[in-house]
CSV table of C-alpha atoms in Angstrom, one decimal:
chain,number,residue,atom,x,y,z
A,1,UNK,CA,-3.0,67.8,-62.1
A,2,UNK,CA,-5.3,64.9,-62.4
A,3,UNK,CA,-4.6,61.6,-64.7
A,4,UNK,CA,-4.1,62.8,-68.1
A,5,UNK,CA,-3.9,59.6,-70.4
A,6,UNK,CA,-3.2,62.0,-73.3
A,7,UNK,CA,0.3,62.6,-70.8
A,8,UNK,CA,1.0,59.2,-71.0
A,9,UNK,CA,0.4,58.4,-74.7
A,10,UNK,CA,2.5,61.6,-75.1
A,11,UNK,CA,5.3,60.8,-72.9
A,12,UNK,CA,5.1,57.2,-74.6
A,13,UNK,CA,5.4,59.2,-78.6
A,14,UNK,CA,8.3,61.1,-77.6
A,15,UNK,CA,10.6,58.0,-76.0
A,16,UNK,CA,9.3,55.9,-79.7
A,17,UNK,CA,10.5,59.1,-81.6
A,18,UNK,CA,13.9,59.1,-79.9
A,19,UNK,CA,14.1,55.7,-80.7
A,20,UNK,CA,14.6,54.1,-77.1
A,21,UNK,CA,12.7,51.2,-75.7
A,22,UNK,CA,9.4,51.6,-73.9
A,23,UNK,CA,8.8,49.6,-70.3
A,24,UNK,CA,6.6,49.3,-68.1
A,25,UNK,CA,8.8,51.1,-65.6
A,26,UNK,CA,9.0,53.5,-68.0
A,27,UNK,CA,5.1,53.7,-68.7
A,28,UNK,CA,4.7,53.2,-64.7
A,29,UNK,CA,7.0,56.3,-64.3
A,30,UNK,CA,5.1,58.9,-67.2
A,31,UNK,CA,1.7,57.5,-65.3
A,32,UNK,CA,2.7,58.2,-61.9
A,33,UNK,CA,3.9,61.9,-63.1
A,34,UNK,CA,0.4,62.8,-65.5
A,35,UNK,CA,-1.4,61.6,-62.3
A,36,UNK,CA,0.8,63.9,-59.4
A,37,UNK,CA,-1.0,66.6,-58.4
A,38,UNK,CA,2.5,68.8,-58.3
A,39,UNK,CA,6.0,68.4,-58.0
A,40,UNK,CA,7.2,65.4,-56.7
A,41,UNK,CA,10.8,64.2,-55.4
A,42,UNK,CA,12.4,61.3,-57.0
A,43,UNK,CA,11.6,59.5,-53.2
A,44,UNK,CA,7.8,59.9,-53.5
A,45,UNK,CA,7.9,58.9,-57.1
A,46,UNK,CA,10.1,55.8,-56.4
A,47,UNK,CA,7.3,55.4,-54.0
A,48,UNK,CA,4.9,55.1,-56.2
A,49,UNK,CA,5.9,53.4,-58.7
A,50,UNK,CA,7.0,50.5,-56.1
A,51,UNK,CA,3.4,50.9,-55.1
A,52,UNK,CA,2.5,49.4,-58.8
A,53,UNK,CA,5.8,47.6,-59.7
A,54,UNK,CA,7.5,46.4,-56.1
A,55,UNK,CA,10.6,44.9,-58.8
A,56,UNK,CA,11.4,48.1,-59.9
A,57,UNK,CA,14.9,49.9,-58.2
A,58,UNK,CA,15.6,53.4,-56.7
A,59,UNK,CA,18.1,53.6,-59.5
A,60,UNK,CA,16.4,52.4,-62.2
A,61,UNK,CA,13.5,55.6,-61.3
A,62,UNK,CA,16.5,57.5,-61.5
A,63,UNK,CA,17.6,56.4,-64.6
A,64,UNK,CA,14.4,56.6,-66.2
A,65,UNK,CA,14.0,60.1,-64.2
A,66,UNK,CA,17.1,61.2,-66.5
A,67,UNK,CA,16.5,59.8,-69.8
A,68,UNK,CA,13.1,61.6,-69.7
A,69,UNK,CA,15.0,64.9,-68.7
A,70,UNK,CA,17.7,64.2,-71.7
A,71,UNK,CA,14.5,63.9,-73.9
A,72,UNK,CA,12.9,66.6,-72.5
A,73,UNK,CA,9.9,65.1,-71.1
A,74,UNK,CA,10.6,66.4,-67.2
A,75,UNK,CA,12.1,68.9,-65.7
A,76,UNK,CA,13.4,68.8,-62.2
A,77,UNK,CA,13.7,72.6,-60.0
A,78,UNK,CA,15.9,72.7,-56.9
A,79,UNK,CA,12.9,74.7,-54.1
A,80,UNK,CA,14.8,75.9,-51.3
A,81,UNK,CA,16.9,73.4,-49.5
A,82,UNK,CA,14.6,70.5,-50.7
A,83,UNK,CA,15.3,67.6,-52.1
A,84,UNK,CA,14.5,68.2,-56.2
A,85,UNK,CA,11.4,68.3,-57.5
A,86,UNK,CA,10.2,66.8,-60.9
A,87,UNK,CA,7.2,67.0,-62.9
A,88,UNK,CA,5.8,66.4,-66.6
A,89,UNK,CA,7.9,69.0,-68.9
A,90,UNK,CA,4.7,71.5,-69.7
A,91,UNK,CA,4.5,75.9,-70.0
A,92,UNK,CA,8.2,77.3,-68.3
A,93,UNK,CA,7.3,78.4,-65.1
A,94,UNK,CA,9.1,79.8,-61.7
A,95,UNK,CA,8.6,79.0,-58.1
A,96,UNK,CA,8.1,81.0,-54.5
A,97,UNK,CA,9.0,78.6,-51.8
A,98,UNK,CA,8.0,79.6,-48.6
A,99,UNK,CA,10.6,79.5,-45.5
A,100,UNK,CA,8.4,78.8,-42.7
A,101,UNK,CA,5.6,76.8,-44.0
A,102,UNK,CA,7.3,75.0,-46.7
A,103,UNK,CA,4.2,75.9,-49.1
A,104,UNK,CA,5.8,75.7,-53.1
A,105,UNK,CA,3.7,78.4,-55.3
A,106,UNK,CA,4.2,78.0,-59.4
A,107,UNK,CA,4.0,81.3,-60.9
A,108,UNK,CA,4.5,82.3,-65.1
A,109,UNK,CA,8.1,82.6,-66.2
A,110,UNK,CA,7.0,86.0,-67.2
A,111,UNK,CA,7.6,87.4,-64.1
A,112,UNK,CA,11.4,87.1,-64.5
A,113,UNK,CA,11.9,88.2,-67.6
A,114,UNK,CA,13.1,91.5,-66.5
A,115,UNK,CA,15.7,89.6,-64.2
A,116,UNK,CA,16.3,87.4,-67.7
A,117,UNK,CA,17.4,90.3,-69.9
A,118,UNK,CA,19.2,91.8,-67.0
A,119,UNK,CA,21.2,88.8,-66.3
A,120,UNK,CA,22.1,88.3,-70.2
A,121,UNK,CA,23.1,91.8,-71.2
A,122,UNK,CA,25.0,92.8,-67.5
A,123,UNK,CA,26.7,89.0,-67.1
A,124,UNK,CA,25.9,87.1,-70.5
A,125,UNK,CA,24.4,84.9,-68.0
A,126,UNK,CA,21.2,82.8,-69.6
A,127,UNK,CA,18.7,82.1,-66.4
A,128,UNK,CA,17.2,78.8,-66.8
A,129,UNK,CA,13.5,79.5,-65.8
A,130,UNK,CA,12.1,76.3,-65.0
A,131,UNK,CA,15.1,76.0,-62.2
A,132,UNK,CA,13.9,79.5,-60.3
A,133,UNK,CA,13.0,78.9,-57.2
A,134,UNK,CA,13.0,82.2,-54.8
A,135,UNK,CA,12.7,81.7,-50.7
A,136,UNK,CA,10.8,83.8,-48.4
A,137,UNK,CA,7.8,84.3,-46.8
A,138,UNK,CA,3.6,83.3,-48.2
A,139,UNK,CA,1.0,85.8,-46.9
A,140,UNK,CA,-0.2,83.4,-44.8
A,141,UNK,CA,2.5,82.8,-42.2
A,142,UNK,CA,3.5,86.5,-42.9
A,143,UNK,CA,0.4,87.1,-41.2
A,144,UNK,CA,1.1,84.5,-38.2
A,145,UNK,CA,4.0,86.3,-37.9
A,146,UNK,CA,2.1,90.1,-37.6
A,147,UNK,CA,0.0,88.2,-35.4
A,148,UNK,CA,2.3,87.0,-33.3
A,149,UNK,CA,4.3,90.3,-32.6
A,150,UNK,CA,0.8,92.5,-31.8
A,151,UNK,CA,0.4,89.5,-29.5
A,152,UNK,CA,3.1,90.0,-27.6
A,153,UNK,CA,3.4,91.7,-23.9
A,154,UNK,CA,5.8,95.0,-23.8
């Protein structure tokens, strides 16, 4: 995703409209997510928001990390054994992590729908979408790993 100001002006309307202050931390925070090109952990965006405010705390990026969640401006996702990822609250999506290379693929929410209504009507379990995050393998170490085993002497 590149820089979307329209991001940040929106991220700064909806902390106005749930009548909470606005910072610069805050701002700092909403900039640093409409600029990410993907997910990012709570680490790299600490990082960068030091990188433009030095004063600000770990904990006070968590903080602000949580009040946007509350007001549903992010949405964190759990990718494997990762660290959790956030990023600007936007179309419900999924995620295919890969095991070997680490490589995190966004695909639609559509795709578990099936799973959805099987999970509601079987367990009266609702699946929270945005938090789906399936292991296994991308094509592309898939076929490192074909490769590897035609490779090999008998």
């Amino acid at each position: 995703m590149t820089t979307s100001r329209a991001d940040e002006d929106t991220v700064v309307s909806l902390i106005r409209g749930a009548a909470k202050r606005v910072t610069v931390a805050k701002r700092t925070v909403a900039e640093v997510l409409a600029s990410a090109p993907g997910h990012l952990t709570t680490d790299e965006i600490t990082h960068e928001v030091q990188e433009r405010l030095p004063d600000v705390s770990p904990s006070t990026v968590y903080r602000i990390l949580e009040e946007f969640e509350e007001l549903n401006i992010v949405v964190h996702a759990h990718l494997g054994q990762h660290a959790a990822v956030y990023h600007l609250a936007g179309a419900v999506h999924g995620h295919l992590t890969c095991e070997d290379c680490h490589a995190t693929f966004e695909i639609p929410a559509a795709h578990f729908d099936a799973l959805s209504k099987k999970l509601l009507t079987t367990y009266g379990f609702h699946l929270d979408r945005h938090h789906v995050a399936l292991s296994g393998t991308c094509d592309a170490c898939q076929a490192v790993r074909h490769a590897t085993i035609a490779t090999r002497p008998d």
